[in-house]
mmCIF file of C-alpha atoms and ligand atoms in Angstrom:
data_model
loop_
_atom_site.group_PDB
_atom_site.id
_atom_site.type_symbol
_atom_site.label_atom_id
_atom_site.label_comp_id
_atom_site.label_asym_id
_atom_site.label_seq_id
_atom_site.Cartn_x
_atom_site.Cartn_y
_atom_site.Cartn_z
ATOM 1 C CA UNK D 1 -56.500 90.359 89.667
ATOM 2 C CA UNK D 2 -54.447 93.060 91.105
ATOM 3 C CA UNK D 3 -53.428 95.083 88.246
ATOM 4 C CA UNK D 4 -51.939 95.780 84.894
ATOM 5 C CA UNK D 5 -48.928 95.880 83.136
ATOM 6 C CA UNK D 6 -47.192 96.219 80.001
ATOM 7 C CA UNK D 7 -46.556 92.925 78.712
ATOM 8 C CA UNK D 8 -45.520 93.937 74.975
ATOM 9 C CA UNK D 9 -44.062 96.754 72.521
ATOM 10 C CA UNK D 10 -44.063 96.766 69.164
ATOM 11 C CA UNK D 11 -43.972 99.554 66.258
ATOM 12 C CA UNK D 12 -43.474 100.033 62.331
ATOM 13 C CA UNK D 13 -41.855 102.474 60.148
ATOM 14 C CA UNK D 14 -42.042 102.819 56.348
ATOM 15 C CA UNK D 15 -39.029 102.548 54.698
ATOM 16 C CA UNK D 16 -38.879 106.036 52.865
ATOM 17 C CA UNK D 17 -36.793 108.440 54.805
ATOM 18 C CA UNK D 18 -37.476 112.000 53.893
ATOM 19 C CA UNK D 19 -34.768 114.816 54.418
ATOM 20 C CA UNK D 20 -35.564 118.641 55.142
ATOM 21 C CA UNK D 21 -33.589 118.830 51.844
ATOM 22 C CA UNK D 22 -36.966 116.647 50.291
ATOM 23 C CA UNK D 23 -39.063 119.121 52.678
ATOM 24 C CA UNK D 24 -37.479 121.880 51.029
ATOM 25 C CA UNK D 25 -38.841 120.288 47.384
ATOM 26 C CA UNK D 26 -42.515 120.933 48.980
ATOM 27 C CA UNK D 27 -42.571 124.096 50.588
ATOM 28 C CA UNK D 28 -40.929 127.015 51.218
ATOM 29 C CA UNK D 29 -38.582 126.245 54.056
ATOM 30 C CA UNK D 30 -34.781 125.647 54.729
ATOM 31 C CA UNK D 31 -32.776 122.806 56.652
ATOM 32 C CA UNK D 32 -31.721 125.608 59.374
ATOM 33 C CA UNK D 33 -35.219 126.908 59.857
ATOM 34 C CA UNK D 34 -36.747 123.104 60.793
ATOM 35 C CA UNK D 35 -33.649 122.111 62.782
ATOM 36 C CA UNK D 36 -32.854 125.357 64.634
ATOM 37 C CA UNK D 37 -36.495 125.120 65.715
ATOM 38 C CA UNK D 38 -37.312 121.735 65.703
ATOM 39 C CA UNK D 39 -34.624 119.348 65.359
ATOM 40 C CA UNK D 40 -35.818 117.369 63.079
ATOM 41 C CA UNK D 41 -33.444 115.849 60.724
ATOM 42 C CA UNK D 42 -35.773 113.039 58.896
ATOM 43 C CA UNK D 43 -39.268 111.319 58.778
ATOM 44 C CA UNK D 44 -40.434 108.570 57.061
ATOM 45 C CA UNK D 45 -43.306 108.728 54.997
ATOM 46 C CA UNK D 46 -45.472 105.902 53.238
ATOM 47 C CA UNK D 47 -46.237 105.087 49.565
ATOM 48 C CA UNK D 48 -49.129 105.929 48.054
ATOM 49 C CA UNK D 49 -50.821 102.995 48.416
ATOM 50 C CA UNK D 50 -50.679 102.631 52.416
ATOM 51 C CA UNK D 51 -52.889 103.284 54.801
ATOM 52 C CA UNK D 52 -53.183 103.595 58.808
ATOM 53 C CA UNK D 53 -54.234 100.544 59.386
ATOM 54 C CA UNK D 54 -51.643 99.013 57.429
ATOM 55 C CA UNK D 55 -48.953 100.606 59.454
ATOM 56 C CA UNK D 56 -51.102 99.790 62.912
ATOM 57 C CA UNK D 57 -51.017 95.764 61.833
ATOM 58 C CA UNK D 58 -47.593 95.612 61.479
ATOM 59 C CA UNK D 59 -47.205 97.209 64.917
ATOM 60 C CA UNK D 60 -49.799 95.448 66.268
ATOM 61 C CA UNK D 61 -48.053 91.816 65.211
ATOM 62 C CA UNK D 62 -44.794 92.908 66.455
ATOM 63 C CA UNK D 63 -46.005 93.887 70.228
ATOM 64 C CA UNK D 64 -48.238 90.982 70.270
ATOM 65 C CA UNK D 65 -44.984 88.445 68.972
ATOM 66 C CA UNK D 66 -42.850 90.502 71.734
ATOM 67 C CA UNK D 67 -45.499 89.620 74.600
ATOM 68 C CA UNK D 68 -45.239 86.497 73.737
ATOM 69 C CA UNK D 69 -48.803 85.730 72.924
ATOM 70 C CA UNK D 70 -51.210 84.320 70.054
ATOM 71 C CA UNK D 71 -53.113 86.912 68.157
ATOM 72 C CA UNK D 72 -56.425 85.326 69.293
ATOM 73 C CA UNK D 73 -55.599 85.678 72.756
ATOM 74 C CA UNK D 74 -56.141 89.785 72.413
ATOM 75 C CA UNK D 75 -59.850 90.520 73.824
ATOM 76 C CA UNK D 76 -59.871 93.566 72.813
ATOM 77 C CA UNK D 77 -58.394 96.859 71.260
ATOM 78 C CA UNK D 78 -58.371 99.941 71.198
ATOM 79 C CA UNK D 79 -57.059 102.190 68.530
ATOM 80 C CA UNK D 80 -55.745 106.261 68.120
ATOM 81 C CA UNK D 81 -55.428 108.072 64.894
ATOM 82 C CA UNK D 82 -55.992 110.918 63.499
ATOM 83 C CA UNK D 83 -55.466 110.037 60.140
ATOM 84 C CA UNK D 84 -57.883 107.151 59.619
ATOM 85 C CA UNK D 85 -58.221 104.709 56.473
ATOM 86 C CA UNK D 86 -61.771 106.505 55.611
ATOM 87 C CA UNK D 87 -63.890 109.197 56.991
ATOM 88 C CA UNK D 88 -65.954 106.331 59.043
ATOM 89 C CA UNK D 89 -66.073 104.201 60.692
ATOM 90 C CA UNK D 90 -63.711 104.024 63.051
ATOM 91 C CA UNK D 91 -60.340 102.762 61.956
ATOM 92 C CA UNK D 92 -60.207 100.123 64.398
ATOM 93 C CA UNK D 93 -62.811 98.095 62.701
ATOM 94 C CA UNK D 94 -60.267 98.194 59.490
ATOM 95 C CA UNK D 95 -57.361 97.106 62.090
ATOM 96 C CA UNK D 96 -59.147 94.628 63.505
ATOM 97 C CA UNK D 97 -59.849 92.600 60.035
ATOM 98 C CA UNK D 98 -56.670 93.002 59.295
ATOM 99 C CA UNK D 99 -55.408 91.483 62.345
ATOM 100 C CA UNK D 100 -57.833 88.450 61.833
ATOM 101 C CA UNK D 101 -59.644 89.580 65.016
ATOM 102 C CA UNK D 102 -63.398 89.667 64.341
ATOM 103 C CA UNK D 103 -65.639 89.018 67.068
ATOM 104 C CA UNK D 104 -63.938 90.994 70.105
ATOM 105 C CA UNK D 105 -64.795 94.378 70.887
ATOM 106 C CA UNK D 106 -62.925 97.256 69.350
ATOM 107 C CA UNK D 107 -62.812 100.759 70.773
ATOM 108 C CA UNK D 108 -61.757 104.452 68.874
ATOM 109 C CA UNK D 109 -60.724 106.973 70.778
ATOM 110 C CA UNK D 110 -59.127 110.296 69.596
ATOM 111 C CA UNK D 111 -57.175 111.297 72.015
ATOM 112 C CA UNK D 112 -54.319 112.969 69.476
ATOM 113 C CA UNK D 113 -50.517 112.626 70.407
ATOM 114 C CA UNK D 114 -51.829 111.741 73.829
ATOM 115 C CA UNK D 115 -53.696 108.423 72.458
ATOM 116 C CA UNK D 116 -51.199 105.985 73.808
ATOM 117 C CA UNK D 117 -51.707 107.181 77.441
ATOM 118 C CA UNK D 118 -55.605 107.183 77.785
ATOM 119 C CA UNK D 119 -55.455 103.822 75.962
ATOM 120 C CA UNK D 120 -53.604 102.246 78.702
ATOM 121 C CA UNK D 121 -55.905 103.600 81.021
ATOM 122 C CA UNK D 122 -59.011 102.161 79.605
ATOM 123 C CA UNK D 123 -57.113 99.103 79.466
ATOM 124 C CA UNK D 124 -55.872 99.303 82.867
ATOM 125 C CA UNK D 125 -59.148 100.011 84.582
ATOM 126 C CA UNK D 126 -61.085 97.241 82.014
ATOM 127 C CA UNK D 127 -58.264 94.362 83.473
ATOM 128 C CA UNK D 128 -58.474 95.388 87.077
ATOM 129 C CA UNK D 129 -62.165 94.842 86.685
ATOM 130 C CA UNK D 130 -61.425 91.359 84.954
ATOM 131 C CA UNK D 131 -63.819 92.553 82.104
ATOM 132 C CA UNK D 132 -60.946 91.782 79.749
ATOM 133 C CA UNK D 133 -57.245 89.913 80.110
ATOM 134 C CA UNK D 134 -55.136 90.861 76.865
ATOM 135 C CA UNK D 135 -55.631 94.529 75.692
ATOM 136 C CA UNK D 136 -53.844 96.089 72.217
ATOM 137 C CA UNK D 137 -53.838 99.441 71.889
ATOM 138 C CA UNK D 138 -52.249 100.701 67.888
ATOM 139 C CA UNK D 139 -51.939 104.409 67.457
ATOM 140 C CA UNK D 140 -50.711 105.149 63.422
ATOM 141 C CA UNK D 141 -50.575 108.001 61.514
ATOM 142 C CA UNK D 142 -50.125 108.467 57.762
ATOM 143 C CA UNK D 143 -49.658 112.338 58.499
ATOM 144 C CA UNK D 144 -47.469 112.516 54.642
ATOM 145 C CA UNK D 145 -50.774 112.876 53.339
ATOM 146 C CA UNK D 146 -51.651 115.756 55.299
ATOM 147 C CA UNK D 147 -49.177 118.054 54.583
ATOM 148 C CA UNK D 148 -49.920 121.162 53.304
ATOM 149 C CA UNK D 149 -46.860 123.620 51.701
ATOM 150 C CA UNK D 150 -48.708 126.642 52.071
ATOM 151 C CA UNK D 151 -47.951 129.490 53.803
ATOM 152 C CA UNK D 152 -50.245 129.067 56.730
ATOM 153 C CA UNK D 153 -49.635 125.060 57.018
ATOM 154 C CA UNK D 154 -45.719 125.396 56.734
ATOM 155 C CA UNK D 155 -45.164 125.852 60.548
ATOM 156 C CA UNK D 156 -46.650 122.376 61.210
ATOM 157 C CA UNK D 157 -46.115 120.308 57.687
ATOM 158 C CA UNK D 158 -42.053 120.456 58.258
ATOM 159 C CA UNK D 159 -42.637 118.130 61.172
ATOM 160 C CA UNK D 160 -44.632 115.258 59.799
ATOM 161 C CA UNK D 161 -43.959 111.915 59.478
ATOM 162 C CA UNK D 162 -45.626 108.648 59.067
ATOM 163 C CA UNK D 163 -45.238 105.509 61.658
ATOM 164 C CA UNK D 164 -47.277 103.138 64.123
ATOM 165 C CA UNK D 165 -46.933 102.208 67.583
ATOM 166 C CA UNK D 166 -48.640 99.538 69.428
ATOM 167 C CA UNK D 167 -48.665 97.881 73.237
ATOM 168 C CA UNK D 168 -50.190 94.849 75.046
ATOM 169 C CA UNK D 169 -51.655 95.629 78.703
ATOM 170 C CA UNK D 170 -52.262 92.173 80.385
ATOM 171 C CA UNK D 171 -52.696 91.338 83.894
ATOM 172 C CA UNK D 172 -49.570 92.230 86.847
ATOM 173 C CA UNK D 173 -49.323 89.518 89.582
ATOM 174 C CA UNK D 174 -48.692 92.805 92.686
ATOM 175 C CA UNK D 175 -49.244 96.149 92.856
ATOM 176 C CA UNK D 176 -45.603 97.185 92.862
ATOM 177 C CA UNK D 177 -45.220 95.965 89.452
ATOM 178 C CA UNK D 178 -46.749 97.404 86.419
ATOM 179 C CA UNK D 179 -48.868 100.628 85.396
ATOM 180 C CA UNK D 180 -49.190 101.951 88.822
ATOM 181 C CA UNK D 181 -50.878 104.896 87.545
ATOM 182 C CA UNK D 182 -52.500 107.267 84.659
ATOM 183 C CA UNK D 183 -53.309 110.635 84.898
ATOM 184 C CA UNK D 184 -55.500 112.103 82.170
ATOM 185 C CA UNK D 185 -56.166 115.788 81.577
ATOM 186 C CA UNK D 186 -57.857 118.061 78.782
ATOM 187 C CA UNK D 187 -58.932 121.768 78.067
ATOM 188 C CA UNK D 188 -61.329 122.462 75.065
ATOM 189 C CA UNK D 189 -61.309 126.258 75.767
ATOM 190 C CA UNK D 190 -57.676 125.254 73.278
ATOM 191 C CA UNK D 191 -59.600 123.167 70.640
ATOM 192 C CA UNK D 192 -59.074 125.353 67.760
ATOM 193 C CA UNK D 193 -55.313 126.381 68.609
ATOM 194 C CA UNK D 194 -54.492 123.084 66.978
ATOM 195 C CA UNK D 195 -57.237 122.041 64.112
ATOM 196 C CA UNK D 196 -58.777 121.132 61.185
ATOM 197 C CA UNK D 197 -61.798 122.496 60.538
ATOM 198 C CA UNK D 198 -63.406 120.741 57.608
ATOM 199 C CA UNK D 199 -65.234 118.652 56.782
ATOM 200 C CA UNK D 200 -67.286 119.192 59.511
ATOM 201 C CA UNK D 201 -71.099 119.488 60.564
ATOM 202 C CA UNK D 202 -70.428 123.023 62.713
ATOM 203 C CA UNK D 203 -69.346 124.789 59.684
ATOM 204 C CA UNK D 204 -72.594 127.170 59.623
ATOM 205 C CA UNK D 205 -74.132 125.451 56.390
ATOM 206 C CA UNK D 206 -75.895 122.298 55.039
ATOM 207 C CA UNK D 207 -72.840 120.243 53.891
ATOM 208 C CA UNK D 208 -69.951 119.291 55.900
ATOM 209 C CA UNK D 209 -67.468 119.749 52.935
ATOM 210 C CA UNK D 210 -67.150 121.930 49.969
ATOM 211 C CA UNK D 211 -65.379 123.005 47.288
ATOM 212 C CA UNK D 212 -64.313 126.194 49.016
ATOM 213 C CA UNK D 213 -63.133 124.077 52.034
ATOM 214 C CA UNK D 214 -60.480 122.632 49.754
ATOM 215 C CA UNK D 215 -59.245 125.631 48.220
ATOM 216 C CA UNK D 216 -59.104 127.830 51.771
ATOM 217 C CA UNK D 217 -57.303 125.549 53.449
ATOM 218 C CA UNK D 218 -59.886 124.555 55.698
ATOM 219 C CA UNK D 219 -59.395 121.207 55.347
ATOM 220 C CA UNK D 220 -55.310 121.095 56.987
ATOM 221 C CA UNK D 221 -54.042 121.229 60.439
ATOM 222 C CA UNK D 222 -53.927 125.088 61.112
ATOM 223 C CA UNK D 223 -51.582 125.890 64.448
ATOM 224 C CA UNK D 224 -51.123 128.141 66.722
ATOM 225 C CA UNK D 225 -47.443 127.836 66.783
ATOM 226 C CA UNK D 226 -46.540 129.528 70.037
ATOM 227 C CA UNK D 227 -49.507 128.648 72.298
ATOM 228 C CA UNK D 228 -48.855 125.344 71.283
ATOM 229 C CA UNK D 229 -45.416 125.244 71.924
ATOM 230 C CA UNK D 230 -45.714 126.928 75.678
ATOM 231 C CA UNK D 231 -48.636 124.681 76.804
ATOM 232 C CA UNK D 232 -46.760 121.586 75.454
ATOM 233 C CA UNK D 233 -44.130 122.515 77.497
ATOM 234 C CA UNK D 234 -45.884 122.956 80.830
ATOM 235 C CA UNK D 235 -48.472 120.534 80.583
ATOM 236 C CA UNK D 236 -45.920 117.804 80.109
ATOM 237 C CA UNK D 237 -44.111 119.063 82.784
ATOM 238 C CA UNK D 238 -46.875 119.301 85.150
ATOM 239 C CA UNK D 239 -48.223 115.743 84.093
ATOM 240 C CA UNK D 240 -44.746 114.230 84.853
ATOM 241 C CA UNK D 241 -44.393 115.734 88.143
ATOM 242 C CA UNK D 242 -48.415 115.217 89.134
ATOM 243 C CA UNK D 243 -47.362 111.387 88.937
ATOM 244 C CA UNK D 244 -44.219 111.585 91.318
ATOM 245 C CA UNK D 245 -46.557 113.939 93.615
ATOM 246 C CA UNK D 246 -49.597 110.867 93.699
ATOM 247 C CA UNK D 247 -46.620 107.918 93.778
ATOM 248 C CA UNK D 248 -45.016 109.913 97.034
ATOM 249 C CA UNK D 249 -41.653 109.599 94.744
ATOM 250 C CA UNK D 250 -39.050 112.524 92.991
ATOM 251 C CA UNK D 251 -37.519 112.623 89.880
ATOM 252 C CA UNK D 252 -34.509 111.193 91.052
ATOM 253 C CA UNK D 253 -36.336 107.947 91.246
ATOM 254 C CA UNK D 254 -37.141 107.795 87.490
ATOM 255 C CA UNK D 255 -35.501 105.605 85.080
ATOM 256 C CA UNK D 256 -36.215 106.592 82.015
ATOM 257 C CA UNK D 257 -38.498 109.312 81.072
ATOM 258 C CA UNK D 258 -40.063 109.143 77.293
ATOM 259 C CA UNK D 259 -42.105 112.500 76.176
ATOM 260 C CA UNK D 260 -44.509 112.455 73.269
ATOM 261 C CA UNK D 261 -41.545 113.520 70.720
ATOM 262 C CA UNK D 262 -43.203 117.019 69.572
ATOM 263 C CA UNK D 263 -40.138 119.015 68.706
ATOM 264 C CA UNK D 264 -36.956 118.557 69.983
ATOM 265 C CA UNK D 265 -36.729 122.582 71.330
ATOM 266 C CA UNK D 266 -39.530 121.809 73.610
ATOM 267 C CA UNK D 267 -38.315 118.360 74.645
ATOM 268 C CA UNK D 268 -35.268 120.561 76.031
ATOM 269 C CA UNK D 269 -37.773 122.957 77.638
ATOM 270 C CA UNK D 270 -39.228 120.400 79.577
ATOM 271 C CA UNK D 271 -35.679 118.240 80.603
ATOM 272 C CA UNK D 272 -35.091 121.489 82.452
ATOM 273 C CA UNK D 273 -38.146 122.088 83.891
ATOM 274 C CA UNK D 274 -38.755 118.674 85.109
ATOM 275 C CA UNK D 275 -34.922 118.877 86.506
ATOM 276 C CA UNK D 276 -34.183 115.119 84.588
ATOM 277 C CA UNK D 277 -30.356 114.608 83.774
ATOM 278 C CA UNK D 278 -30.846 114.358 79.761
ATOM 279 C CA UNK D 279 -29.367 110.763 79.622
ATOM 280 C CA UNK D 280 -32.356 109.831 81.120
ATOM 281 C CA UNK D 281 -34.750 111.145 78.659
ATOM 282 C CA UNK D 282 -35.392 108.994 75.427
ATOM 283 C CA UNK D 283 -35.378 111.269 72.313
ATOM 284 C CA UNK D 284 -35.729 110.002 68.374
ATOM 285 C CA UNK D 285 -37.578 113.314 66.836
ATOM 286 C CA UNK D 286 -34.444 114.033 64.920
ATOM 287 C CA UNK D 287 -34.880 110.697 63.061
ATOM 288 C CA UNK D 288 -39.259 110.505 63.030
ATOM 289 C CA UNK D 289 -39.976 114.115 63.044
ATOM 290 C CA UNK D 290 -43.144 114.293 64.988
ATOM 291 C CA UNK D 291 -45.956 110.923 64.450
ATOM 292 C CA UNK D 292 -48.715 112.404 66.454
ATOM 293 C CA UNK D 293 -50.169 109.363 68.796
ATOM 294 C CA UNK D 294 -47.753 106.984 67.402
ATOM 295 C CA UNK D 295 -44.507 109.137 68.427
ATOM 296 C CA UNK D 296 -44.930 107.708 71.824
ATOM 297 C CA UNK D 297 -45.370 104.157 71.512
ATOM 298 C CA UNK D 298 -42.319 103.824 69.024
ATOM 299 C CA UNK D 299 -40.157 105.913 71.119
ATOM 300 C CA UNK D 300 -41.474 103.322 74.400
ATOM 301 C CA UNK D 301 -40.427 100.332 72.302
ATOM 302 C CA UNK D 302 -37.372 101.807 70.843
ATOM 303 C CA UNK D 303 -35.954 102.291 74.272
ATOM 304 C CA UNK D 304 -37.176 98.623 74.984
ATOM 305 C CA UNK D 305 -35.174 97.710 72.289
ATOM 306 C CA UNK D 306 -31.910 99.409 73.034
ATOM 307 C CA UNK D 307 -31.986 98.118 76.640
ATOM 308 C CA UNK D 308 -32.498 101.731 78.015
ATOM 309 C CA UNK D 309 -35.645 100.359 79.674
ATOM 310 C CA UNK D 310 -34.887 96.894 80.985
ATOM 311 C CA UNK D 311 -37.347 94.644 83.782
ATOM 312 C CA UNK D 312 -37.414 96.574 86.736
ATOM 313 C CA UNK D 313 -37.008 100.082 85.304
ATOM 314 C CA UNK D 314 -39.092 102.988 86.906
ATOM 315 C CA UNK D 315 -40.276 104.350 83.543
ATOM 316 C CA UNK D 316 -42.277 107.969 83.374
ATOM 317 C CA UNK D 317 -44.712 108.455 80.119
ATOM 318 C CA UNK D 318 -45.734 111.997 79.048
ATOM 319 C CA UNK D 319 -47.954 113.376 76.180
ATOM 320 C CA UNK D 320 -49.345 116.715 74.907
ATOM 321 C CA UNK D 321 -51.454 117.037 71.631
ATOM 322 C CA UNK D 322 -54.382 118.655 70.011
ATOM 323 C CA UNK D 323 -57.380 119.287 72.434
ATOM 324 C CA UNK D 324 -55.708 120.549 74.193
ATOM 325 C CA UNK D 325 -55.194 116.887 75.868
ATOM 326 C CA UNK D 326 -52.263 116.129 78.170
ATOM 327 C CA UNK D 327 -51.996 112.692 80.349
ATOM 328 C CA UNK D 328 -48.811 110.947 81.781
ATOM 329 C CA UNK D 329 -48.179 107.005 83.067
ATOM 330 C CA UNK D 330 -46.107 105.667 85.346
ATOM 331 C CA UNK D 331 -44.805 101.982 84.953
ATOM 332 C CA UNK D 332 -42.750 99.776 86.854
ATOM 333 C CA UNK D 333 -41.788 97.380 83.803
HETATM 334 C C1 COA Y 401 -43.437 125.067 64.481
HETATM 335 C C2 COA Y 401 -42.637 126.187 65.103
HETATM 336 C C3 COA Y 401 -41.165 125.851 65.017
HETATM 337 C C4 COA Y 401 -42.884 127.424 64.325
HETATM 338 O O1 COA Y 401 -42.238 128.494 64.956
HETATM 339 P P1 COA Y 401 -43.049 129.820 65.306
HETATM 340 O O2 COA Y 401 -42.061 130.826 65.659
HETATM 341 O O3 COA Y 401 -44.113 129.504 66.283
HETATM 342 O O4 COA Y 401 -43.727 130.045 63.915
HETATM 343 P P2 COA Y 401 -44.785 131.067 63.496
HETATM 344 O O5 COA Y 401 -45.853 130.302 62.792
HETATM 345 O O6 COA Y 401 -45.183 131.989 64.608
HETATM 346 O O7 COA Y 401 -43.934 131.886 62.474
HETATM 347 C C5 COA Y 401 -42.753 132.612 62.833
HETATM 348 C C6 COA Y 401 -42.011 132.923 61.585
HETATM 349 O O8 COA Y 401 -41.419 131.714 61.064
HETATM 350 C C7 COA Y 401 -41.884 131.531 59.754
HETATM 351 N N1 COA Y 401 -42.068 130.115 59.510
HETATM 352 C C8 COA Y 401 -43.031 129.316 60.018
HETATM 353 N N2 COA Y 401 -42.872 128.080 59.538
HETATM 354 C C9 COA Y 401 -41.810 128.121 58.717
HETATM 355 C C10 COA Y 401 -41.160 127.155 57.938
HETATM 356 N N3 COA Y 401 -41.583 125.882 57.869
HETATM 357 N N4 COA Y 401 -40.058 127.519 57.237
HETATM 358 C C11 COA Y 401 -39.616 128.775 57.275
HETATM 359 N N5 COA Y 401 -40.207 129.732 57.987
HETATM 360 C C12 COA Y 401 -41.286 129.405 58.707
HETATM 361 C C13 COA Y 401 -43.197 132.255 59.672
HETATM 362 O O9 COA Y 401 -43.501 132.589 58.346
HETATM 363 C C14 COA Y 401 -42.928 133.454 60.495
HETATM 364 O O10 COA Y 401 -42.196 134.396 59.741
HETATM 365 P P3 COA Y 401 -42.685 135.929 59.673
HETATM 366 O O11 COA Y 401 -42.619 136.386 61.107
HETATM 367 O O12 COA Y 401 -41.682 136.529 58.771
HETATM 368 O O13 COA Y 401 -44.066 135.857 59.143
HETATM 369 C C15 COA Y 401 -43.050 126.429 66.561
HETATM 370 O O14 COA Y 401 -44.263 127.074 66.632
HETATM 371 C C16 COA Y 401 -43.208 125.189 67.350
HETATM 372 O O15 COA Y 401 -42.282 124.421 67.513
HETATM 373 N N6 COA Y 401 -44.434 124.980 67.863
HETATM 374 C C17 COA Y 401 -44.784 123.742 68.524
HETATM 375 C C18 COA Y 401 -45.119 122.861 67.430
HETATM 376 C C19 COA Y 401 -45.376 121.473 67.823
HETATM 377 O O16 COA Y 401 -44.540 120.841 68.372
HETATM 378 N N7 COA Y 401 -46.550 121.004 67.491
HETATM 379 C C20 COA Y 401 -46.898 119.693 67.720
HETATM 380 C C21 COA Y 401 -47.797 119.645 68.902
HETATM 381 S S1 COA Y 401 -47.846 118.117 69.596
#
């Protein structure tokens, strides 16, 4: 075997679309605060009763019906979240019930909005060594139920939604065809710019969740707005253009280019910086708000879907999250 490729998209969105106007119900905000600095518009969010895994199946059947295979033909998979069905295990082991796959071996990783793109790579590098032939890789997030109105979570909570992604990596008959590569970066020195820090077992104490946890606030995303916003910005860029540098191509080349869908302001930053006309550039954060891991796969099979990307398009994957972690992919579909 001589590579990998994409061989099928798939995502899922709950049906309950959520205005800034609902936003505004939970938190002190306004409609021209989140879309002068974000752009988003709307986000879905779940019901109560649904969980991660229950978005990451329907995804998961929809990218595995689009390849065109059997559910039993995946070997293995892989999944991203950081909002799991339960504290442990890993949510893949829920995922992987649900998808009537028991038996195969099923991988976590938590790799943040940047999920999608080191899943690919463990499934490109596990099919060129013909250890496996159909990988799925699901990244979901029910990030409703993290939102926190308070003063110090506002900043972040306004861009939440809820939604799954998934892809099929299977076997590429050349190596002009398919992923032709992934480049995967991180920098821990960032970890708490972007965090939650309970429950946890470095908290300085014998339990890894209190009382106090809950009412401090130590158990929401806190963010460092403006770092995060400045290294998103050129750590996307610099991922997209280390890929044109190792392919020996320019941006002119690229077909489509689809970012991890952060915030539309820095999705702007980094059209100009990269120097991509903006037709180019597939954008849906004014509908989803920002998904996390899963913003990336969707927005992949959404411009599958509206024939943006078509067989034969040059097509340029970037992603920035929590870590920090940054990786991009380039794919000749
Ligand atoms: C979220 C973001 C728009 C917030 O803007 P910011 O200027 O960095 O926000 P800060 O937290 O520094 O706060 C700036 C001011 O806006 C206010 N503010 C923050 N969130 C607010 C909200 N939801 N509604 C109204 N005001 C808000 C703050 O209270 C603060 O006001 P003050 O100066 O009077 O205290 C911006 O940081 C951003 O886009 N960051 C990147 C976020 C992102 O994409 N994260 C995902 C990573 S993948």
């Amino acid at each position: 075997m001589t590579g990998s490729r994409v061989i099928g998209t798939g995502h899922y969105v709950p049906p309950r679309v959520v205005t800034n106007f609902d936003v505004m119900k939970m938190m002190e905000t306004s409609d021209e605060f989140i879309v002068q600095r974000t752009g988003v518009r709307r986000r879905r969010h779940v019901e109560p009763e649904v969980g991660a895994s229950d978005l990451a199946a329907s995804a998961c059947r929809a990218a595995v019906e689009n390849a065109g295979l059997r559910m039993e033909q995946i070997d293995f998979l892989i999944m991203n979240t950081i909002t799991p069905d339960h504290a442990d295990p890993g949510c893949a082991f829920f995922l992987q019930d649900k998808l009537g796959l028991a038996g195969i071996g099923v991988l976590d990783i938590r790799q943040q909005c940047a999920g999608l793109i080191y899943g690919m790579s463990v499934a490109d590098h596990f099919i060129r060594a013909g250890t496996y032939r159909h990988v799925l890789i699901a990244c979901s997030e029910v990030l409703s139920k993290r939102i926190d109105g308070s003063y110090d979570g506002r900043n972040i909570s306004i861009l939440l939604g809820d939604g799954a992604g998934a892809v099929v990596v299977g076997p590429a008959d050349d190596r002009e065809n398919g992923i032709l590569s992934t480049i995967l970066h991180a920098d821990g020195s960032y970890a708490k710019s972007l965090y939650t820090a309970a429950p946890g077992s470095a908290l300085g104490r014998d339990s890894h969740l209190t009382k106090d946890d809950i009412d401090a606030g130590r158990v929401h995303f806190r963010m460092e707005g403006k770092v995060v916003f400045e290294h998103g910005v050129a750590k996307m860029s610099d991922a997209a253009l280390e890929s044109l540098k190792l392919n020996g191509l320019s941006i002119d080349d690229i077909d489509v280019l689809v970012p991890h869908q952060a915030n539309l302001r820095m999705l702007e930053a980094i059209i100009e910086r990269v120097g991509i006309p903006q037709e180019k550039v597939f954008v849906n954060v004014e509908e989803y708000g920002n998904i996390a891991s899963a913003s990336l796969p969707i927005a992949f099979n959404e411009a599958r879907q509206s024939g943006m990307i078509t067989d034969g398009s040059l097509v340029l994957l970037v992603a920035f999250g929590s870590g920090f972690v940054w990786a991009s992919a380039l794919l000749r579909m």
